[in-house]
Coordinates of C-alpha atoms in Angstrom, one line a residue:
M293 CA 54.6 20.5 75.3
R294 CA 55.2 20.3 71.4
R295 CA 58.1 22.6 71.4
F296 CA 59.5 20.7 74.6
V297 CA 59.6 17.6 73.0
I298 CA 61.2 19.2 69.8
G299 CA 63.6 20.8 72.1
Q300 CA 64.4 17.3 73.7
A301 CA 65.0 15.9 70.0
K302 CA 67.5 18.7 69.0
N303 CA 69.4 18.2 72.2
L304 CA 69.7 14.6 71.2
I305 CA 70.7 15.4 67.8
D306 CA 73.3 17.9 69.0
Q307 CA 74.6 15.0 71.2
T308 CA 74.9 12.8 68.3
R309 CA 76.8 15.3 66.1
R310 CA 79.3 15.6 69.0
R311 CA 79.8 11.9 69.6
S312 CA 78.7 10.6 65.9
H313 CA 81.2 7.5 66.6
Q314 CA 78.7 6.4 69.5
P315 CA 75.3 4.9 68.5
L316 CA 72.3 6.2 70.1
H317 CA 70.7 4.2 72.8
P318 CA 67.5 3.0 71.4
N319 CA 65.2 4.9 74.0
N320 CA 66.9 8.2 72.3
L321 CA 66.1 6.9 68.7
R322 CA 62.4 6.3 70.0
L323 CA 62.3 10.0 71.3
L324 CA 63.9 11.5 67.9
S325 CA 61.4 9.1 65.8
L326 CA 58.7 11.0 67.6
V327 CA 59.6 14.5 65.9
H328 CA 61.2 13.2 62.9
P329 CA 59.5 9.8 61.5
P330 CA 61.7 7.7 59.1
A331 CA 61.0 8.9 55.5
S332 CA 59.7 5.4 54.5
D333 CA 57.0 5.7 57.2
P334 CA 54.1 7.4 55.0
T335 CA 52.3 8.3 58.2
P336 CA 53.8 11.3 60.2
V337 CA 54.1 10.7 63.9
S338 CA 52.8 13.3 66.3
S339 CA 55.4 15.3 68.2
S340 CA 52.8 15.1 71.0
R341 CA 52.7 11.6 71.3
F342 CA 54.4 11.5 74.5
F343 CA 51.9 14.0 75.8
S344 CA 48.1 14.3 76.0
D345 CA 46.2 15.8 73.0
M346 CA 45.9 19.4 73.4
P347 CA 45.4 22.8 71.3
G348 CA 48.9 24.2 70.3
S349 CA 50.2 27.5 72.0
D350 CA 49.5 30.3 69.4
S351 CA 49.3 34.1 70.8
S352 CA 47.3 34.4 67.5
S353 CA 44.7 31.9 68.3
S354 CA 41.1 33.0 68.2
L355 CA 40.2 31.5 71.3
P356 CA 39.5 33.4 74.4
V357 CA 42.3 32.4 76.6
T358 CA 46.0 32.6 75.4
L359 CA 49.5 32.9 77.5
D360 CA 49.3 36.4 76.5
S361 CA 45.8 36.7 78.2
I362 CA 46.2 34.9 81.5
N363 CA 47.3 36.2 84.7
P364 CA 50.9 36.8 84.5
N365 CA 51.5 35.7 88.1
V366 CA 50.7 32.3 86.7
L367 CA 53.4 32.4 84.1
K368 CA 55.9 33.3 86.7
C369 CA 55.0 30.6 88.7
E370 CA 57.2 27.5 88.7
Y371 CA 57.1 24.0 90.5
A372 CA 60.1 21.9 89.8
V373 CA 59.1 18.9 92.0
R374 CA 56.6 17.9 89.1
G375 CA 58.3 19.8 86.5
E376 CA 59.8 18.8 83.0
I377 CA 61.9 15.8 84.2
V378 CA 58.7 14.2 85.9
N379 CA 56.8 14.6 82.6
I380 CA 59.5 13.0 80.9
A381 CA 59.4 10.0 83.3
Q382 CA 55.7 9.6 83.2
K383 CA 55.8 9.1 79.5
L384 CA 58.8 6.8 79.5
Q385 CA 56.8 4.9 82.4
D386 CA 54.0 4.5 80.0
D387 CA 56.1 3.4 76.9
L388 CA 57.8 0.7 79.2
K389 CA 54.6 -1.1 79.4
T390 CA 54.8 -2.2 75.6
N391 CA 58.5 -1.4 74.6
K392 CA 60.3 -3.0 77.7
D393 CA 63.3 -3.9 75.5
A394 CA 63.9 -0.2 74.3
Y395 CA 65.6 0.9 77.9
P396 CA 68.3 0.1 79.9
F397 CA 66.0 -0.3 82.9
D398 CA 62.8 -2.2 83.7
E399 CA 61.2 0.5 85.9
I400 CA 61.0 4.3 86.7
I401 CA 62.0 5.1 90.5
Y402 CA 60.5 8.4 91.7
C403 CA 62.8 9.7 94.0
N404 CA 61.6 13.2 93.0
I405 CA 59.0 13.8 95.6
G406 CA 58.1 13.2 99.3
N407 CA 55.3 10.5 98.5
P408 CA 56.0 7.4 100.7
Q409 CA 53.2 5.3 100.1
S410 CA 53.5 5.4 96.3
L411 CA 57.0 4.2 96.8
G412 CA 55.6 0.9 99.0
Q413 CA 55.1 2.3 102.6
Q414 CA 52.4 0.9 104.3
A415 CA 49.6 3.2 106.1
I416 CA 49.4 2.8 110.0
T417 CA 46.8 0.1 110.8
F418 CA 45.2 2.1 113.6
F419 CA 44.9 5.3 111.5
R420 CA 43.3 3.5 108.7
E421 CA 40.8 1.4 111.1
V422 CA 39.6 4.4 112.6
L423 CA 39.0 6.2 109.1
A424 CA 37.5 3.1 107.7
L425 CA 34.8 2.8 110.4
C426 CA 34.3 6.6 110.2
S427 CA 33.9 6.3 106.5
H428 CA 31.5 3.5 106.5
T429 CA 29.5 3.6 109.9
A430 CA 27.6 0.6 109.2
L431 CA 30.5 -1.4 110.1
L432 CA 30.1 -0.5 113.6
D433 CA 26.8 -2.3 113.9
R434 CA 28.2 -5.4 112.7
D435 CA 29.1 -8.4 115.2
E436 CA 32.2 -9.3 113.0
T437 CA 33.6 -6.0 113.1
H438 CA 35.0 -6.8 116.8
A439 CA 37.0 -9.6 115.4
L440 CA 38.3 -7.4 112.4
F441 CA 39.1 -4.1 114.3
S442 CA 40.7 -3.4 117.6
A443 CA 38.9 -2.2 120.5
D444 CA 40.5 1.2 120.8
S445 CA 40.0 1.9 116.9
I446 CA 36.2 1.0 117.4
A447 CA 36.0 3.1 120.5
R448 CA 37.8 6.3 118.6
A449 CA 35.7 6.0 115.8
W450 CA 32.5 6.3 117.9
K451 CA 34.3 9.1 119.9
I452 CA 34.8 11.1 116.7
L453 CA 31.6 10.3 115.1
D454 CA 29.8 11.7 118.2
Q455 CA 31.5 15.0 117.4
I456 CA 30.3 15.2 114.1
P457 CA 26.7 16.4 113.5
G458 CA 24.6 13.6 112.5
K459 CA 27.8 11.6 112.0
A460 CA 27.9 12.5 108.6
T461 CA 31.5 12.4 107.4
G462 CA 30.3 13.2 103.8
A463 CA 29.0 16.8 105.0
Y464 CA 30.6 20.0 105.2
S465 CA 32.1 20.9 108.7
H466 CA 33.0 24.1 110.3
S467 CA 35.2 26.1 108.1
Q468 CA 38.2 25.7 110.5
G469 CA 37.5 22.0 110.9
I470 CA 35.2 19.9 113.2
K471 CA 35.7 21.3 116.8
G472 CA 36.2 18.0 118.6
L473 CA 38.9 17.1 116.2
R474 CA 40.8 20.6 116.9
D475 CA 40.5 19.8 120.4
A476 CA 42.3 16.7 120.0
I477 CA 45.1 18.6 117.8
A478 CA 45.4 21.4 120.4
A479 CA 45.8 18.6 123.3
G480 CA 48.5 17.0 121.1
I481 CA 50.3 20.3 120.6
E482 CA 50.0 20.9 124.2
A483 CA 51.5 17.6 125.1
R484 CA 54.3 17.9 122.5
D485 CA 55.4 21.6 123.7
G486 CA 54.5 21.6 127.5
F487 CA 52.4 25.0 126.6
P488 CA 48.9 25.5 126.3
A489 CA 47.3 25.4 122.8
D490 CA 43.8 26.9 121.9
P491 CA 41.8 24.6 119.4
N492 CA 40.5 28.0 118.2
D493 CA 44.0 28.8 117.0
I494 CA 43.6 25.5 114.8
F495 CA 42.6 25.9 111.1
M496 CA 42.5 22.4 109.3
T497 CA 43.7 22.3 105.7
D498 CA 43.9 19.9 102.9
G499 CA 47.5 19.3 103.6
A500 CA 50.1 22.2 104.5
S501 CA 50.1 23.9 101.3
P502 CA 46.7 25.5 101.3
G503 CA 47.6 27.1 104.9
V504 CA 50.8 28.6 103.1
H505 CA 48.6 30.0 100.2
M506 CA 46.2 31.5 102.9
M507 CA 49.0 33.2 104.7
M508 CA 50.4 34.5 101.5
Q509 CA 47.0 35.9 100.4
L510 CA 46.8 37.7 103.8
L511 CA 50.3 39.1 103.8
I512 CA 51.1 40.0 100.1
S513 CA 49.3 42.9 98.7
S514 CA 51.8 43.8 95.9
E515 CA 55.2 43.3 94.6
K516 CA 56.5 45.8 97.4
D517 CA 55.7 43.0 100.1
G518 CA 58.5 40.4 100.5
I519 CA 58.8 37.1 102.1
L520 CA 62.0 35.9 103.5
C521 CA 62.7 32.6 102.2
P522 CA 65.4 29.9 102.5
I523 CA 67.6 29.1 99.6
P524 CA 67.6 26.3 98.6
Q525 CA 63.7 26.3 99.4
Y526 CA 60.4 24.1 98.7
P527 CA 59.3 25.4 95.6
L528 CA 55.6 25.8 97.2
Y529 CA 57.0 29.1 98.6
S530 CA 58.3 30.4 95.5
A531 CA 55.4 29.6 93.4
S532 CA 53.0 30.9 95.9
I533 CA 54.7 34.2 96.2
A534 CA 54.8 34.5 92.7
L535 CA 51.0 33.6 92.4
H536 CA 50.1 36.2 94.8
G537 CA 52.1 38.8 93.3
G538 CA 54.9 39.3 95.9
S539 CA 58.7 39.2 96.1
L540 CA 60.7 36.5 97.4
V541 CA 63.5 37.7 99.6
P542 CA 66.1 35.0 99.3
Y543 CA 68.2 34.4 102.5
Y544 CA 71.1 31.6 101.6
L545 CA 71.6 28.6 104.0
D546 CA 75.3 28.0 104.5
E547 CA 76.2 24.5 103.0
A548 CA 79.5 24.4 104.5
S549 CA 78.2 24.5 108.0
G550 CA 75.6 21.6 107.4
W551 CA 73.0 24.3 105.9
G552 CA 73.2 26.6 108.8
L553 CA 70.9 29.8 109.1
E554 CA 73.0 32.5 110.0
I555 CA 71.1 35.8 111.5
S556 CA 73.8 37.9 109.9
E557 CA 72.4 36.6 106.5
L558 CA 68.7 37.6 107.6
K559 CA 69.9 40.9 108.5
K560 CA 71.7 41.3 105.3
Q561 CA 68.8 40.2 102.9
L562 CA 66.4 42.2 105.1
E563 CA 68.4 45.5 104.8
D564 CA 68.8 44.7 100.9
A565 CA 65.2 44.4 100.3
K566 CA 64.6 47.6 102.2
S567 CA 66.9 49.5 99.9
K568 CA 64.8 48.1 97.1
G569 CA 61.7 49.6 98.6
I570 CA 60.5 46.1 99.5
T571 CA 58.6 45.7 103.0
V572 CA 59.6 42.4 104.4
R573 CA 56.1 41.2 106.0
A574 CA 57.3 37.6 107.2
L575 CA 60.2 35.0 107.6
A576 CA 59.5 31.4 106.3
V577 CA 61.8 28.8 108.1
I578 CA 61.5 25.0 107.2
N579 CA 62.6 22.8 109.9
P580 CA 63.6 20.1 109.5
G581 CA 65.0 21.5 106.1
N582 CA 63.4 20.7 102.7
P583 CA 65.5 20.1 100.6
T584 CA 68.5 20.2 102.6
G585 CA 67.6 17.7 105.6
Q586 CA 69.1 19.9 108.5
V587 CA 67.5 20.3 112.0
L588 CA 67.8 23.4 113.7
S589 CA 69.4 23.8 117.2
E590 CA 67.1 25.2 120.0
E591 CA 69.7 27.9 120.4
N592 CA 69.7 29.0 116.7
Q593 CA 65.6 29.1 117.0
R594 CA 65.9 31.5 119.6
D595 CA 68.0 33.4 117.5
I596 CA 65.2 33.3 114.6
V597 CA 62.4 34.1 117.1
D598 CA 64.3 37.2 118.5
F599 CA 64.9 38.5 114.9
C600 CA 61.4 38.0 114.0
K601 CA 60.3 40.0 117.4
K602 CA 62.8 42.9 116.6
E603 CA 62.0 43.3 113.0
G604 CA 58.4 42.8 113.5
L605 CA 57.9 39.7 111.1
V606 CA 55.4 36.9 110.9
L607 CA 57.2 33.7 111.7
L608 CA 56.1 31.1 109.3
A609 CA 57.0 27.7 110.7
D610 CA 57.0 24.8 108.5
E611 CA 57.1 21.9 110.5
V612 CA 55.7 19.1 108.6
Y613 CA 58.6 17.0 108.9
Q614 CA 58.8 17.1 112.8
E615 CA 58.8 13.4 113.1
N616 CA 61.4 12.7 110.5
V617 CA 64.9 13.2 112.7
Y618 CA 67.4 10.5 112.3
V619 CA 70.6 11.7 114.2
P620 CA 71.0 11.1 117.9
D621 CA 72.5 14.6 118.4
K622 CA 69.4 16.7 117.0
K623 CA 65.9 17.0 118.4
F624 CA 62.8 18.8 117.0
H625 CA 61.5 21.6 118.8
S626 CA 58.4 23.7 117.6
F627 CA 59.0 27.2 117.1
K628 CA 56.0 27.9 119.4
K629 CA 57.6 26.0 122.2
V630 CA 60.7 27.8 121.8
A631 CA 58.9 31.2 121.8
R632 CA 57.0 30.6 124.8
S633 CA 59.8 29.2 126.7
M634 CA 61.5 32.7 125.8
G635 CA 58.6 34.4 127.6
Y636 CA 56.9 35.5 124.3
G637 CA 53.2 35.4 124.4
E638 CA 50.1 35.9 121.9
K639 CA 51.0 39.7 122.1
D640 CA 54.5 39.6 121.4
I641 CA 55.1 37.5 118.0
C642 CA 52.9 36.7 115.3
L643 CA 53.5 32.8 114.6
V644 CA 52.0 30.5 112.2
S645 CA 52.8 27.0 112.4
F646 CA 52.1 24.1 109.5
Q647 CA 51.6 20.5 110.0
S648 CA 50.7 17.6 107.4
I649 CA 49.8 14.3 107.3
S650 CA 51.7 13.7 104.2
K651 CA 55.0 13.4 105.9
G652 CA 56.5 11.9 109.1
Y653 CA 56.0 8.1 109.5
Y654 CA 52.4 8.3 108.2
G655 CA 52.7 9.4 104.5
E656 CA 49.1 9.9 104.1
C657 CA 49.9 12.3 101.1
G658 CA 46.5 11.4 98.8
K659 CA 44.1 12.0 102.0
R660 CA 45.0 15.9 102.1
G661 CA 45.3 16.6 105.5
G662 CA 46.9 19.1 107.9
Y663 CA 46.4 22.3 109.8
M664 CA 48.0 25.6 110.7
E665 CA 48.1 27.1 114.2
V666 CA 47.8 30.8 114.1
T667 CA 48.7 32.7 117.2
G668 CA 49.5 36.3 118.1
F669 CA 47.0 37.9 115.5
T670 CA 44.5 40.5 116.6
S671 CA 40.7 39.3 116.6
D672 CA 40.1 41.7 113.8
V673 CA 42.7 40.1 111.4
R674 CA 41.6 36.8 112.5
E675 CA 38.3 37.5 111.3
Q676 CA 40.1 37.9 107.8
I677 CA 41.8 34.4 108.1
Y678 CA 38.6 32.9 109.0
K679 CA 36.9 34.7 105.8
V680 CA 39.4 33.4 103.5
A681 CA 38.8 29.8 105.2
S682 CA 35.3 30.0 104.6
V683 CA 35.6 30.6 101.0
N684 CA 36.8 27.3 100.6
L685 CA 34.0 25.9 102.7
C686 CA 36.0 23.4 104.7
S687 CA 39.0 20.9 104.3
N688 CA 38.1 17.2 103.6
I689 CA 36.9 15.1 106.5
S690 CA 39.2 12.2 106.1
G691 CA 42.3 14.6 106.1
Q692 CA 40.6 15.9 109.2
I693 CA 40.1 12.8 110.9
L694 CA 43.6 11.6 110.3
A695 CA 45.3 14.9 111.2
S696 CA 43.5 14.6 114.7
L697 CA 44.7 11.1 114.7
V698 CA 48.4 11.8 113.9
M699 CA 48.4 14.4 116.9
S700 CA 46.6 11.8 119.5
P701 CA 47.9 8.3 118.5
P702 CA 47.2 5.4 120.7
K703 CA 48.6 5.4 124.3
P704 CA 50.2 2.8 126.4
G705 CA 47.6 0.6 127.5
D706 CA 45.5 0.8 124.4
E707 CA 45.1 -2.4 122.3
S708 CA 46.8 -1.0 119.3
Y709 CA 49.4 0.7 121.1
E710 CA 52.4 -2.0 120.8
S711 CA 51.6 -2.6 116.8
Y712 CA 51.4 1.2 116.2
M713 CA 54.7 1.8 118.0
A714 CA 56.2 -1.2 116.2
E715 CA 55.0 0.2 112.7
K716 CA 56.2 3.8 113.4
E717 CA 59.5 2.8 114.9
G718 CA 60.0 0.2 112.0
I719 CA 59.3 2.8 109.5
L720 CA 61.4 5.9 110.9
S721 CA 64.6 3.5 111.7
S722 CA 64.3 2.3 108.0
M723 CA 64.4 5.9 106.8
A724 CA 67.4 6.5 108.8
R725 CA 69.3 3.4 107.3
R726 CA 68.2 4.4 103.9
A727 CA 69.3 8.0 104.2
K728 CA 72.6 6.7 105.6
T729 CA 73.4 4.1 102.7
L730 CA 72.3 6.9 100.1
E731 CA 74.4 9.6 101.9
E732 CA 77.5 7.3 102.1
G733 CA 77.2 6.2 98.2
L734 CA 77.0 9.5 97.0
K735 CA 80.1 10.8 99.2
K736 CA 82.0 8.2 97.1
L737 CA 81.4 9.6 93.8
E738 CA 83.6 12.1 92.0
G739 CA 82.9 15.6 92.6
I740 CA 79.9 15.1 94.7
T741 CA 79.6 16.5 98.3
C742 CA 76.6 15.9 100.6
N743 CA 75.7 16.8 104.0
R744 CA 74.1 14.4 106.1
A745 CA 70.4 13.9 106.4
E746 CA 69.5 14.8 110.0
G747 CA 65.9 15.1 109.2
A748 CA 63.2 15.1 106.6
M749 CA 63.2 12.9 103.5
Y750 CA 65.6 14.2 101.1
L751 CA 69.6 14.5 100.2
F752 CA 70.5 17.5 98.6
P753 CA 74.2 16.8 97.2
C754 CA 76.3 19.4 95.5
I755 CA 78.0 18.1 92.2
K756 CA 80.9 19.9 90.6
L757 CA 80.2 19.2 86.9
P758 CA 83.1 19.3 84.2
Q759 CA 83.2 22.5 82.2
K760 CA 82.4 20.3 79.2
A761 CA 79.5 19.0 80.6
I762 CA 78.4 22.9 81.5
A763 CA 79.1 23.7 78.0
A764 CA 76.9 21.0 76.7
A765 CA 74.1 22.1 78.6
E766 CA 74.4 25.6 77.6
A767 CA 74.4 24.4 74.0
A768 CA 71.3 22.6 74.8
K769 CA 69.8 25.5 76.8
T770 CA 69.3 23.9 79.8
A771 CA 70.5 24.5 83.3
P772 CA 73.6 22.1 84.0
D773 CA 72.1 20.2 86.7
T774 CA 68.9 19.8 84.8
F775 CA 71.1 18.4 81.9
Y776 CA 72.7 15.9 84.4
C777 CA 69.4 14.9 85.7
K778 CA 67.9 14.5 82.5
R779 CA 71.0 12.0 81.5
L780 CA 70.6 10.1 84.8
L781 CA 66.6 9.5 84.0
N782 CA 67.5 8.4 80.4
A783 CA 70.2 6.0 81.6
T784 CA 69.0 4.6 84.7
G785 CA 65.2 5.4 85.3
I786 CA 65.9 7.2 88.3
V787 CA 63.9 10.5 88.7
V788 CA 65.3 13.2 90.9
V789 CA 64.9 17.1 91.0
P790 CA 67.5 19.7 89.7
G791 CA 68.8 21.8 92.6
S792 CA 68.0 25.0 90.2
G793 CA 64.2 23.8 90.7
F794 CA 64.9 24.7 94.5
R795 CA 67.3 27.8 93.7
Q796 CA 70.8 27.4 94.9
V797 CA 74.1 29.8 95.3
P798 CA 74.8 31.1 91.9
G799 CA 77.6 28.9 90.2
T800 CA 76.7 25.5 92.4
W801 CA 74.7 22.7 91.2
H802 CA 72.8 20.1 92.9
F803 CA 70.0 17.5 92.8
R804 CA 67.1 16.5 95.3
L805 CA 66.9 12.7 96.1
T806 CA 64.4 11.0 98.2
I807 CA 65.2 8.4 100.7
L808 CA 61.8 7.0 100.2
P809 CA 62.1 3.9 98.0
Q810 CA 61.9 0.6 100.0
E811 CA 65.0 -0.3 101.7
D812 CA 65.8 -3.5 99.5
K813 CA 66.0 -1.0 96.4
I814 CA 68.3 1.3 98.0
P815 CA 71.4 -0.6 97.1
A816 CA 70.7 -1.1 93.4
I817 CA 69.9 2.6 93.3
V818 CA 73.3 3.3 94.5
N819 CA 74.8 1.0 92.0
R820 CA 72.8 2.7 89.3
L821 CA 73.7 6.3 90.3
T822 CA 77.5 4.9 90.6
E823 CA 77.8 3.5 87.2
F824 CA 76.0 6.6 85.5
H825 CA 78.1 9.1 87.4
K826 CA 81.2 7.4 86.6
S827 CA 80.3 7.2 82.8
F828 CA 78.9 10.6 82.7
M829 CA 82.2 12.2 84.4
D830 CA 84.4 10.1 82.0
E831 CA 82.1 11.4 78.9
F832 CA 82.7 15.1 80.0
R833 CA 86.0 15.0 81.9
N834 CA 88.2 18.3 80.9

């Protein structure tokens, strides 16, 4: 961390030397002062002021754990969504509390991560009522509860509690999750797809991420095992593959065709991996896409299923944004539905589908709930999956309850149905408007192109940077898009993620921007972006 702050300061010094006629902004002066305090100050200021106190990194340390001794796979692992720029933003946010006049903005706007409720989105009332009643069961015995909670939330809470031994929501559950909740999820999947779902295929998890890690543990035994992943990709996949010692086999989405997934590209990358001695075990597909926001057509999905069937690959279907589709000409279809409609059953294709309560219109990121539906595996392999799940005992019960509610919400005729639908439609329609406003604003900026956000929660614009900006980034020993994003943060307080954190076609530069700030803040974000971008391009114009 200390090296990072010093590096930041050196970058600022280099910028100052290049533009010595321009004064540094006070916030940059503050950062410089952390590393090089004024000579008149008798008390040196620690270079780690913006970071938690921690021992320095020293390979010669006498401590038993050093960077040289830890698992090298941990060092390979990267997760840009909460990386360097977010660390800077968090420290700026802390400093803003006591030094508001030191910056050209009055708040940090986190557009780096799909965390809806942190940006003001309200929870779905029915879901939270049921969860509250299940968490504090004494409420169900009070007369006033019927005046405070809807009748169907009370009835649902009783139904869920009756499925839990001893009604103990603070106790461990079955390793796959509470059976009655898995029944509800399976019924929801069947209603969505029109094909049967087995609750014994459901493994409930703390969000979708543990399910992805679990499958990587199962599939990867060495660096000779590869996983086909989309580029750009959500860093969970590259991080998980690195942690488990495997090889990421990239397939590039076609930006020119709206981030299309071409089967010819899959075949090319598969053959290239084989030529390097890598056995490709699975194909990961994110639909709707993250960070790219595209929604696959059913025809494209059929081709993908056929490809996996022919090549003997496990299909890992990340479908956590299945509720987030914003354009009328696209519709979400689960890969399981597509596979079953093609006549492929349990013995024909291995398919793992991931769902989470963190996304959609619910945005319950902090409750950590989700599941994976595992189909097409033999009974002996399923036993191994169950064993791995059992090592973690079980996922948290609140997350399990919410996952069951997401897949079995109020139905027509229920007391909460109309208010539930109003909340759901209000959130999704607002997201669609926000996506459109941001997309239109980005497209007006010099050197920026941006595909439409068909789904998910992000835009992933491509930025053509001037050569002088690229040279400045190289001098600062950072990627050009990271250089741009740092400058954006320092000038506007807006936090975005550089495209290099998601990987991208070499020689192209992007950044990921969420659509999640509340709707009334979107125009101001567009204005800040526009003003910054114009200033940046003028400064580095060739």
